[in-house]
Amino acid sequence: MENASNCLAIVGATLLDGTGVVPRPSATILVEGERIVAIGDGSLEIPRGARRIDAPGKYVITGLMDANVHLFYVNTPDHLVRYEGRYEAVIAEAAQIALRSGVTTVFDTWGPRAALTVVRDQINRGERVGSRIFFAGNIIGLGGPTSADFFPIARQVLGTAEADAMDARWEQGVGADLLWCTPEEVRSRVRRYIAEGDQDFLKYAGSGHTHMQFIAFSEPVQRLIVEEAHFAGLTVQAHTTSPESLRMEIEADADLLQHPDITGAAPLPPDLLERMVKQQLPCAAMFVTQRYLDWNLKNGQQPMKSFRQIQARNDRDLVAAGARLLLTTDGGVLPPDTADHPLLSAAVLAEDSPTVLGEGHFRWLEAAAELGLSPMEALKAGTSNVAHAYHVAEDLGTVEVGKLADMLILDEDPLTDSRHYRALHTVIKGGIVIDRETLPTERVVTAALSR
Amino acid sequence: MENASNCLAIVGATLLDGTGVVPRPSATILVEGERIVAIGDGSLEIPRGARRIDAPGKYVITGLMDANVHLFYVNTPDHLVRYEGRYEAVIAEAAQIALRSGVTTVFDTWGPRAALTVVRDQINRGERVGSRIFFAGNIIGLGGPTSADFFPIARQVLGTAEADAMDARWEQGVGADLLWCTPEEVRSRVRRYIAEGDQDFLKYAGSGHTHMQFIAFSEPVQRLIVEEAHFAGLTVQAHTTSPESLRMEIEADADLLQHPDITGAAPLPPDLLERMVKQQLPCAAMFVTQRYLDWNLKNGQQPMKSFRQIQARNDRDLVAAGARLLLTTDGGVLPPDTADHPLLSAAVLAEDSPTVLGEGHFRWLEAAAELGLSPMEALKAGTSNVAHAYHVAEDLGTVEVGKLADMLILDEDPLTDSRHYRALHTVIKGGIVIDRETLPTERVVTAALSR
Amino acid sequence: MENASNCLAIVGATLLDGTGVVPRPSATILVEGERIVAIGDGSLEIPRGARRIDAPGKYVITGLMDANVHLFYVNTPDHLVRYEGRYEAVIAEAAQIALRSGVTTVFDTWGPRAALTVVRDQINRGERVGSRIFFAGNIIGLGGPTSADFFPIARQVLGTAEADAMDARWEQGVGADLLWCTPEEVRSRVRRYIAEGDQDFLKYAGSGHTHMQFIAFSEPVQRLIVEEAHFAGLTVQAHTTSPESLRMEIEADADLLQHPDITGAAPLPPDLLERMVKQQLPCAAMFVTQRYLDWNLKNGQQPMKSFRQIQARNDRDLVAAGARLLLTTDGGVLPPDTADHPLLSAAVLAEDSPTVLGEGHFRWLEAAAELGLSPMEALKAGTSNVAHAYHVAEDLGTVEVGKLADMLILDEDPLTDSRHYRALHTVIKGGIVIDRETLPTERVVTAALSR
Amino acid sequence: MENASNCLAIVGATLLDGTGVVPRPSATILVEGERIVAIGDGSLEIPRGARRIDAPGKYVITGLMDANVHLFYVNTPDHLVRYEGRYEAVIAEAAQIALRSGVTTVFDTWGPRAALTVVRDQINRGERVGSRIFFAGNIIGLGGPTSADFFPIARQVLGTAEADAMDARWEQGVGADLLWCTPEEVRSRVRRYIAEGDQDFLKYAGSGHTHMQFIAFSEPVQRLIVEEAHFAGLTVQAHTTSPESLRMEIEADADLLQHPDITGAAPLPPDLLERMVKQQLPCAAMFVTQRYLDWNLKNGQQPMKSFRQIQARNDRDLVAAGARLLLTTDGGVLPPDTADHPLLSAAVLAEDSPTVLGEGHFRWLEAAAELGLSPMEALKAGTSNVAHAYHVAEDLGTVEVGKLADMLILDEDPLTDSRHYRALHTVIKGGIVIDRETLPTERVVTAALSR
């Protein structure tokens, strides 16, 4: 360890390593390059030349991980047009906003594959700053942004070929027309989708997005999608929105359930809850604070208003039963014209809206506390649980020797108050101390609009 | 056989008995009361006092049976309001229009249960004239006429409680909210539906009505619906609109497939076709004439236009493969303001539209010939196949001793030209010669509108 | 005066005769047949055989007159269908509801001419009970109920010929297509409209109904409509909704301004206010209570919400300036499914909604008091002002000898509290004491809906 | 004339000078700087150093002038977003497309004032190439692109403040809310509009744009708008869409009638036609070819389909009666996604659509011939008539000494066949020979879309 210029030492903080063991006070964490190479107490030798961060009285946790974001979130027809040709910049900006707020890893579960690939790789190669990105591309079985599954009004204001081209960036051959296909055709289309792209994991629609109560794929078809994913070495998650679709996805052996707390007009059936807990199936539940629920009760529109209240009940049940929970926000970056936007205003005007990237994860952690999740379990939900669910725990999810050095230094103890996650002092990703003030380096979606 | 005033003899016609055997020339058919008591040749003794119909040169077939009609077809919001309070009269008029045109038995597969019960029973007791009615009530899993499954615009022009009350006449506890339910809840709701009503058979939505590509119920739920039906001694059919929903329904052991030729954007998968043929599953396929297809190609709107062309291909495949086919029209009686009605005009303006009750069955039979179905198989599709599929073959479907005396006397041989079914000379139902000129006895839907 | 069986004497009440003179205590009012024949004090001789109503401590006023109602108010597409074929019964019911609540004369300013003619004449001949009806038929230049001027959504749910036939009952050749016509054509169409019908007065659209800010007719065209009306001996009023349309109507010499307080987004211009006051032009202003305004501020939708607040300001100005005011409600009878009706609920749910026939006039009188109108002027606004404006003061509008005996006996003094108009003791119309309990004699619109 | 490097001589062509005199064969036209300094025959001396264009067998006319274009034509919500921030480039591109096709002067009658000012001035200063631009800015009394007057669906897909900001670029204080104003307020708003901007002329809405049959301003208000324009030395034109609005505009002394052939559902009244002819009021009539009319009859939608046929009849009447006609196209530049655009496709798919900038003027001239306009009158309609109507005849509209040297050299005689206007050989503007191949210099709206 002669030349230690690529070394970093964090000295004196209390370490919450994310494994669930009791906090370790006055720890010294030694990073070399992008990985953690040693963890010890004050006696651990720090190489000469190493950068040293003295952090007594502070707390070190692993970088937060969000199991569900949409880095390209500007999907209404006007925004699609506005950001046309700038997909990569939009995605990079979002990855920086996430990183700035302590989310060192994001899992993008629905987005334009080509642009996501470029930005992910640029970040991985160090050419851009930003959260680590893992992405799925399309939700298998759903259409793109202008389709009936998302903003069909787009088809009233956009040229058809233009809208088709936009949708194609998401769909990539596994869009909504898959629902007409035979199992063999689905298999072949999914296989091609896997072969042609470099996505990190798969996501499929167990049920509809707009038409939440409908089932998208029969159980055999769900199984074969899971098979194809596993054959390719990918985890596969299910988009789920109704009790019976949830059952089907569990039976189909999906690796991760994306918002199993969304069950529409009926609560989570007890037998399914029991199975999820027993199998410790990763549940990416969209926790919201009571403040949000109150806003929803007052301002929400039916039927989503009722659905949200039922979801809140499911969330309480999931916590109480001991489900394996993952922090998930569905978050994205919204442009300045969102608050008075006819298609978006409700979401963004909500108090404690969970879907605001850079804020949503804090709200999730606060909501978790309100729901009775223990502080340690909440920390794991935002770190190691996500890493395990996505099969990236070898590198991520805890502060342990050999892992990638993604760490947050907090001014306050997050175990005593969930709001302390906001007391971000330093963000370290891959051994590099992030200059948060400079992020995002280029404003695209958050840029002021000319008037 | 002293007192033969309740006897009827048809003498001298060629009998096509519907069993598939070769026609029997110069037959004598003897009816006593509502049943056929003897069939012979010229030597058969005719009781004194019997009414005698001399029919040399004519043809006798069993009364036609339509596997899918909607006697209450006036479901747009304006029509629901117009015919409010007159459901029974509307249904009776339709049953008479069917009877008048040679359809002695209809299977109503979606309608208001209470009114259907009343009219069916009145007809069965001889208090009203009309086709024999067998009905399902609601399609389990679909909403009523003003719901998202049919004419959601109704909710923009009708009071909410009023629309709810209308829908409730169809839904009867097994409406669209069933899609949110757990299997146990579905079972309990279906069981109650069976217990509370006097429907003749069940029908459930394998897939959506408006959202055709979506699956309505998981396979286990479909199975339990079938189980409940069978436990109650009822046949159960599936409403099917996509290849994968068809597969699920076959696996769920549905007794009858309602329009398995409707597979949306993709053709009927060969393996499913093979299974249906092998198991001789009753296929109520909605045949249309080439004239209709031409009209559709010229005037239809996407995506239904393409779907129709694919359906036509499926129809050809079903005939060629030897599927067990049933005559099915989806027919109803339309009011005078249909042709220029914004929600209906397309259907009724179509040339050879299959859904016009009183005409549709003739068009189906003509289409069958165009599709290459043999004349004898076509006759069976409109008679004995339907009777067997609905488990009423003990009484209906053929001209045989012991059966109910539902017969048509035709002026021309229907086996030489499918258009000869239109050459109706006499309609006999339950041994009674129908005075066709007097039907419908009361004009409701077909009455002229005041101006 | 031998045979006095057709005589009626009201004895001992305080008479507020509507002329504006001071109340006359202990009056005796003598009616013979349908007219008032004498008014005196206790010394007035009452013919033997006369029916005598002792009313000491009570108050007699002339029957109230509403300058703007719509007896056929059920104009949404569903209601048009529901009440099809029952127009006369609907109108008669409304006329009875008005009469029951003390409105002995109504001016119907937009309705189906043929049915209004029949009911008006039946009432006048004594064949039906009901308020005296004077009517305009169509608003010249506006379309019928299903047109763009009222409920265009009707055209999405009704057959075209059916909707056309409905509209024609209103339009009668002077509908919205008049806006395309040359002055000569307008003149010819209006002349024919006058010649072919038996309407009591005319009303034309100075500006739009839905598109309130637009002008419907140029000034020369407005003038010629006024000319044609006057030539035929009819009063003519203008539907007015914007400041500039109001100016044009004043210049065109319209006899009566229907809701000149409605000026949309801008207040009533001072110069127009001054002119209306100076010329004492009859202003049928739609006063509302503060309670209604508060409701509107809380629940109203833009832009009507703002328009209403501006209208309220105009109303205060009209009162303060001394305009000649007429009680006007725009009232109608609403069916039971109004409260949850998507096209109607806002109106009927409003607190103190002015447009509820049978209630609206009471609210108008209460609003007048809130706005500072003197009790005597308010009484005149609801009686003699209306009679003069419509040129029927020879027979109606005051309790004077020679006038038709339309009178209300109140338990409390309406000059001390505007709510006392509700203290209706007896309604007399044309000398006949109305049996209010029996009204409406036939329930049509107010009948319960079958469920 | 020592230094003649800024001189240009066109030698040998037949000159059609636009004054209406007989063509002058073998003319020599001498230009110095931007003006024509001499016109003679072969004997005219050409300064040494002058650039010489030998044009025997060719034809010289003055540059064409279009009385009605929209250089910023991309007003659907998606296009507004796409070209946000690039208004000037969009306008410049359109001015170049016009120039390239022989239209040396355009009158923009509805557009974003600030950007038009910049581009007009740049062109006038020689900093940009393009047609001479004269513009009005807003149509007084109409809203911007996202308002109810144009594409109200925009308000369903754009943020409110964003849409407001877009509209404001057009409205500039004289938008649709003007219809609520008193005459004094209108005067004050128009005066401010004139004072704050540098528009070349004014245009006001005599009637509605979407609601064509409605009148926007009373006659006194129209008069005062005209007064204000004239006081400021500006010509003022009226947007007219109905017979009665046309009458009002004539009475209000508008200088120019923009599309007086558009009279909606009724034809042009003979008395108005007579007045326009007698006063020789400039009529910017939107002539279309028979080919376009045939397309419209086959593919048009009501009511515009009928309106177009009536308009064609008006056009024939205008020509026959000898009205003073101006070439007017309402033309603009459309982006590549127009043909399959739900809000635009009809216009652009029409055969011989008049509104395609760069093509529309040729079609207008061809239509003029079809309508029977003499070749010489057609030429004047596209040149000197426009110049006179807009009060720019001192500089433009004919090829005469002292005028600006805007000229086209044609390979064929436009008087023998109206299609010969397409035989453009050379475009000269202000004495400069335009390099047509290089236009547009920057592709914005016409650039290919990325896919």
XYZ file of C-alpha atoms in Angstrom, chain A:
451
model
C 0.000 0.000 0.000
C 2.712 2.338 -1.073
C 0.728 4.705 -3.191
C -2.443 5.480 -1.294
C -3.707 8.376 -3.324
C -6.711 6.276 -4.319
C -7.477 5.531 -0.684
C -10.166 6.994 1.526
C -10.634 6.583 5.237
C -13.743 7.448 7.192
C -12.791 7.738 10.801
C -14.735 7.901 13.988
C -18.319 7.548 12.876
C -20.827 5.024 14.130
C -21.227 2.361 11.458
C -24.659 0.956 10.642
C -23.482 -1.605 8.170
C -26.863 -2.716 6.938
C -26.447 -6.347 7.900
C -28.667 -5.858 10.884
C -25.968 -6.223 13.523
C -25.725 -3.669 16.286
C -24.147 -0.353 15.337
C -20.417 -0.169 15.667
C -19.241 3.070 17.231
C -15.981 4.836 16.397
C -15.383 2.772 13.337
C -12.728 3.240 10.745
C -13.662 2.317 7.183
C -10.932 2.030 4.653
C -11.623 2.288 0.929
C -9.224 1.574 -1.838
C -10.298 2.393 -5.321
C -13.997 1.695 -5.513
C -14.188 -0.935 -2.832
C -14.088 -1.206 0.921
C -10.915 -2.942 1.946
C -10.988 -2.805 5.686
C -13.256 -1.985 8.596
C -11.902 -1.584 12.052
C -11.731 0.597 15.107
C -9.429 3.472 15.899
C -6.444 1.182 15.735
C -6.829 0.433 12.050
C -3.881 1.821 10.195
C -4.652 4.420 7.563
C -2.307 4.414 4.587
C -0.268 7.477 4.076
C -1.680 9.671 1.365
C -5.156 8.409 1.948
C -7.903 10.973 2.013
C -9.265 11.065 5.520
C -12.747 12.054 6.597
C -13.074 12.588 10.301
C -16.605 11.835 11.286
C -16.927 11.462 15.028
C -20.506 11.871 16.155
C -21.722 11.011 12.707
C -23.247 7.849 11.234
C -22.234 5.825 8.242
C -24.761 3.754 6.305
C -24.554 2.161 2.931
C -25.877 4.203 0.021
C -29.661 4.010 -0.314
C -31.190 1.901 -3.070
C -34.553 2.606 -4.654
C -36.227 -0.496 -6.061
C -38.417 1.420 -8.489
C -37.737 4.688 -10.273
C -38.338 6.097 -13.737
C -35.369 8.210 -14.726
C -37.232 9.288 -17.837
C -40.455 10.396 -16.269
C -41.599 13.051 -18.700
C -44.173 10.969 -20.512
C -47.114 13.233 -21.165
C -47.393 14.122 -24.842
C -46.132 17.685 -24.412
C -43.145 16.534 -22.380
C -42.332 13.772 -24.824
C -42.126 16.406 -27.510
C -40.209 18.865 -25.387
C -37.499 16.398 -24.416
C -37.362 14.667 -27.791
C -33.731 14.154 -28.769
C -32.538 14.688 -25.191
C -33.383 11.369 -23.574
C -29.868 10.729 -22.361
C -29.505 14.119 -20.777
C -32.884 13.699 -19.083
C -31.865 10.348 -17.667
C -28.460 11.568 -16.516
C -30.026 14.543 -14.741
C -32.375 12.244 -12.856
C -29.533 9.901 -11.898
C -27.700 12.894 -10.481
C -30.687 14.157 -8.551
C -31.029 10.695 -7.019
C -27.349 10.530 -6.175
C -27.361 14.013 -4.681
C -30.041 12.950 -2.255
C -28.282 9.816 -1.084
C -29.697 7.223 -3.445
C -26.549 5.676 -4.840
C -28.343 2.939 -6.758
C -31.608 3.049 -8.652
C -33.604 0.354 -10.388
C -35.418 1.830 -13.346
C -38.417 -0.365 -13.994
C -39.927 1.229 -17.145
C -38.025 3.411 -19.559
C -36.518 3.842 -23.002
C -33.972 1.070 -23.263
C -31.445 2.537 -25.667
C -30.953 5.782 -23.777
C -30.861 4.005 -20.434
C -28.165 1.711 -21.719
C -26.005 4.598 -22.824
C -26.301 6.538 -19.592
C -25.863 3.520 -17.345
C -22.692 2.585 -19.161
C -21.341 6.128 -19.151
C -21.872 6.302 -15.413
C -20.322 2.896 -14.904
C -17.311 3.932 -16.931
C -17.010 7.129 -14.919
C -17.822 9.336 -17.880
C -20.848 10.770 -16.152
C -21.687 11.258 -12.488
C -24.882 9.667 -11.275
C -26.503 6.898 -9.300
C -25.693 3.377 -10.357
C -28.444 2.436 -12.785
C -29.971 -0.986 -13.234
C -32.896 -1.047 -15.610
C -35.578 -3.231 -17.142
C -36.567 -1.279 -20.243
C -40.192 -2.009 -21.009
C -42.736 -3.633 -18.748
C -43.402 -6.698 -20.841
C -46.990 -6.563 -22.046
C -47.549 -2.835 -21.655
C -47.464 -0.207 -24.363
C -45.384 2.942 -24.492
C -46.283 6.357 -23.088
C -48.832 7.299 -25.751
C -50.607 3.939 -25.637
C -53.891 3.115 -23.954
C -51.876 1.963 -20.948
C -50.549 5.423 -20.108
C -51.613 8.680 -21.822
C -53.925 7.761 -24.700
C -54.897 11.405 -25.122
C -51.481 11.712 -26.756
C -52.955 10.058 -29.822
C -55.290 13.015 -30.214
C -52.496 15.534 -30.379
C -49.507 13.772 -31.916
C -48.844 12.513 -35.401
C -49.314 8.777 -35.554
C -45.860 7.878 -36.800
C -44.365 10.263 -34.256
C -46.280 8.655 -31.412
C -45.429 5.197 -32.700
C -41.755 6.096 -32.746
C -41.952 7.328 -29.189
C -43.707 4.230 -27.969
C -41.261 1.997 -29.781
C -38.444 3.284 -27.590
C -40.198 1.658 -24.675
C -41.894 -1.305 -26.263
C -39.009 -2.876 -28.159
C -41.140 -5.726 -29.393
C -42.706 -6.642 -26.064
C -45.549 -4.112 -25.947
C -49.264 -4.444 -25.477
C -49.821 -6.525 -28.591
C -48.158 -9.366 -26.693
C -51.502 -9.940 -25.013
C -52.857 -11.346 -28.275
C -50.004 -13.790 -28.659
C -49.799 -17.496 -28.085
C -47.395 -18.711 -25.423
C -44.883 -19.682 -28.075
C -44.980 -16.244 -29.625
C -44.586 -14.586 -26.247
C -41.588 -16.775 -25.531
C -39.998 -15.947 -28.826
C -40.614 -12.233 -28.430
C -39.268 -12.158 -24.888
C -36.243 -14.160 -25.917
C -35.510 -11.704 -28.686
C -36.016 -8.795 -26.313
C -33.460 -10.286 -23.960
C -31.044 -11.046 -26.753
C -31.203 -7.664 -28.400
C -30.776 -5.543 -25.316
C -28.529 -5.140 -22.374
C -31.129 -4.672 -19.664
C -30.219 -5.667 -16.119
C -33.458 -7.341 -15.173
C -36.955 -7.973 -16.517
C -40.358 -6.732 -15.492
C -43.661 -7.965 -16.802
C -47.256 -6.893 -16.395
C -49.132 -9.413 -14.322
C -52.134 -7.154 -14.656
C -53.075 -3.930 -16.440
C -51.766 -0.472 -15.721
C -54.812 1.611 -16.537
C -57.187 -1.340 -16.383
C -55.856 -2.556 -13.087
C -58.399 -5.274 -12.413
C -57.663 -7.164 -15.604
C -55.103 -9.912 -15.894
C -52.531 -9.451 -18.628
C -51.058 -12.907 -18.976
C -52.245 -16.391 -18.148
C -50.252 -18.289 -15.589
C -48.439 -20.509 -18.091
C -47.364 -17.414 -19.995
C -46.167 -15.772 -16.805
C -44.192 -18.870 -16.020
C -42.483 -18.921 -19.357
C -41.528 -15.252 -19.037
C -39.968 -16.101 -15.685
C -38.217 -19.068 -17.229
C -36.776 -17.021 -20.051
C -35.505 -14.420 -17.611
C -33.890 -16.994 -15.406
C -32.399 -18.824 -18.320
C -30.735 -15.533 -19.266
C -29.581 -15.020 -15.691
C -31.874 -12.098 -15.033
C -34.170 -11.460 -12.110
C -37.744 -10.849 -13.108
C -40.374 -8.864 -11.312
C -44.090 -8.562 -11.735
C -46.144 -5.378 -11.997
C -49.165 -6.265 -9.874
C -52.402 -4.399 -9.239
C -55.095 -6.835 -8.125
C -55.411 -9.662 -5.608
C -55.770 -12.360 -8.223
C -52.935 -11.093 -10.386
C -50.755 -11.155 -7.295
C -51.625 -14.774 -6.686
C -50.756 -15.652 -10.256
C -47.395 -13.906 -10.044
C -46.497 -15.688 -6.845
C -47.371 -18.984 -8.483
C -45.325 -18.028 -11.514
C -42.272 -17.605 -9.263
C -41.616 -13.953 -9.965
C -38.508 -12.905 -8.050
C -39.859 -9.597 -6.861
C -43.326 -8.186 -6.504
C -43.606 -4.603 -7.584
C -46.166 -2.886 -5.354
C -48.017 -5.948 -4.056
C -49.735 -3.506 -1.737
C -51.727 -2.204 -4.721
C -54.744 -4.461 -4.798
C -57.329 -2.009 -6.090
C -60.785 -2.232 -4.614
C -60.102 -5.175 -2.317
C -57.519 -5.675 0.410
C -54.593 -8.031 0.254
C -55.954 -11.549 0.843
C -54.563 -13.029 4.088
C -53.423 -16.237 2.425
C -51.321 -14.324 -0.069
C -49.878 -12.184 2.671
C -48.945 -15.321 4.534
C -47.268 -16.841 1.493
C -45.262 -13.736 0.745
C -44.055 -13.599 4.308
C -43.325 -17.297 4.529
C -41.346 -17.315 1.294
C -39.846 -13.929 2.185
C -40.689 -12.723 -1.290
C -39.287 -9.260 -1.927
C -42.177 -6.828 -1.621
C -41.542 -3.415 -3.102
C -44.377 -1.711 -1.260
C -45.207 1.912 -1.948
C -45.426 3.261 1.577
C -46.869 6.720 2.021
C -47.084 8.974 5.034
C -50.263 9.750 6.910
C -49.958 13.283 5.618
C -50.219 11.979 2.099
C -53.177 9.816 3.001
C -54.953 12.767 4.548
C -54.351 14.810 1.433
C -55.650 11.956 -0.661
C -58.808 11.593 1.408
C -59.502 15.262 0.965
C -58.412 15.832 -2.620
C -58.241 12.449 -4.312
C -60.563 11.326 -7.046
C -62.363 8.042 -7.202
C -61.600 5.239 -7.645
C -57.912 5.904 -6.919
C -58.801 7.623 -3.676
C -60.334 4.461 -2.235
C -57.625 2.316 -3.698
C -55.027 4.352 -1.850
C -56.734 3.876 1.471
C -56.904 0.141 0.894
C -53.249 0.176 -0.065
C -52.424 1.875 3.219
C -54.187 -0.910 5.050
C -52.185 -3.449 3.080
C -48.984 -1.645 4.019
C -49.810 -1.905 7.686
C -50.540 -5.593 7.256
C -47.293 -6.201 5.396
C -45.265 -4.569 8.141
C -47.122 -6.314 10.912
C -46.760 -9.715 9.281
C -43.022 -9.378 8.771
C -42.863 -9.232 4.983
C -39.542 -8.654 3.281
C -39.868 -5.049 2.263
C -38.041 -2.939 -0.281
C -37.925 0.818 -0.529
C -39.723 1.752 -3.744
C -40.874 5.185 -4.839
C -41.940 5.029 -8.486
C -40.107 8.343 -8.448
C -39.111 10.634 -11.261
C -38.034 14.185 -11.970
C -40.827 16.549 -12.873
C -40.511 19.731 -14.905
C -41.577 23.171 -13.689
C -44.892 23.053 -15.507
C -46.133 20.051 -13.575
C -48.030 21.768 -10.805
C -50.663 23.241 -13.094
C -50.559 20.461 -15.654
C -53.920 18.886 -16.425
C -52.475 15.367 -16.607
C -50.032 15.600 -13.733
C -51.024 18.172 -11.183
C -52.745 15.794 -8.787
C -49.636 13.710 -8.273
C -47.248 16.514 -7.676
C -49.546 18.686 -5.615
C -50.093 15.917 -3.098
C -48.443 16.524 0.193
C -45.599 14.058 0.721
C -46.076 12.703 -2.775
C -43.918 9.601 -2.954
C -43.069 9.880 -6.622
C -40.775 12.899 -6.439
C -37.267 11.613 -7.084
C -34.810 12.974 -4.537
C -37.565 13.297 -1.929
C -39.644 10.165 -2.226
C -37.153 7.881 -0.524
C -37.056 10.088 2.568
C -40.845 10.038 2.662
C -40.850 6.281 2.253
C -38.561 5.903 5.255
C -40.708 8.251 7.305
C -43.820 6.351 6.264
C -42.124 3.084 7.231
C -41.642 4.411 10.735
C -45.256 5.500 10.915
C -46.308 2.022 9.817
C -44.335 0.478 12.658
C -41.392 -0.923 10.786
C -38.397 -1.125 13.103
C -35.584 1.323 12.325
C -33.184 -1.481 11.513
C -35.641 -3.167 9.166
C -36.318 0.154 7.483
C -32.606 0.626 6.890
C -32.375 -2.841 5.404
C -35.461 -2.171 3.248
C -33.586 0.739 1.721
C -30.319 -1.097 1.270
C -29.540 -4.786 1.696
C -33.053 -6.048 1.002
C -33.028 -4.313 -2.341
C -29.566 -5.619 -3.124
C -30.571 -9.178 -2.349
C -33.841 -8.960 -4.257
C -32.056 -7.784 -7.361
C -29.178 -10.256 -6.885
C -26.528 -7.571 -6.590
C -25.690 -8.201 -2.940
C -22.229 -9.347 -3.772
C -21.308 -5.751 -4.504
C -23.960 -3.622 -2.912
C -26.317 -3.242 -0.005
C -24.061 -3.301 3.018
C -20.891 -1.706 4.308
C -18.652 -4.732 4.352
C -15.151 -5.489 3.221
C -15.096 -6.297 -0.459
C -18.241 -4.382 -1.285
C -18.401 -1.315 -3.451
C -17.819 1.753 -1.360
C -21.268 3.347 -1.622
C -21.810 5.099 1.664
C -23.652 7.972 3.234
C -22.360 9.915 6.205
C -25.237 11.316 8.231
C -25.131 14.006 10.883
C -27.773 12.253 12.939
C -28.649 8.696 13.851
C -31.254 7.361 11.384
C -32.241 4.662 13.855
C -33.529 7.162 16.384
C -35.630 9.147 13.962
C -36.462 8.316 10.378
C -36.192 11.992 9.455
C -32.449 11.798 10.155
C -31.872 10.258 6.735
C -32.287 13.824 5.520
C -29.240 14.875 7.584
C -26.950 13.969 4.727
C -23.410 15.056 5.323
C -21.491 13.204 2.634
C -22.355 10.907 -0.245
C -19.694 8.476 -1.357
C -20.143 6.311 -4.397
C -17.586 3.799 -5.553
C -15.096 5.339 -3.222
C -15.582 8.811 -4.625
C -16.876 11.667 -2.518
C -19.664 13.230 -4.499
C -19.708 16.983 -4.909
C -23.409 17.269 -4.306
C -23.547 20.996 -4.859
C -22.675 20.575 -8.510
C -25.532 18.184 -9.210
C -27.253 18.074 -11.554
C -24.374 19.170 -13.719
C -26.758 20.011 -16.563
C -30.310 21.115 -15.957
C -32.722 19.694 -18.470
C -36.031 18.756 -16.933
C -35.477 21.023 -13.957
C -34.405 23.970 -16.072
C -36.638 27.016 -15.891
C -38.969 27.359 -18.848
C -38.533 30.391 -21.030
C -41.413 32.816 -20.849
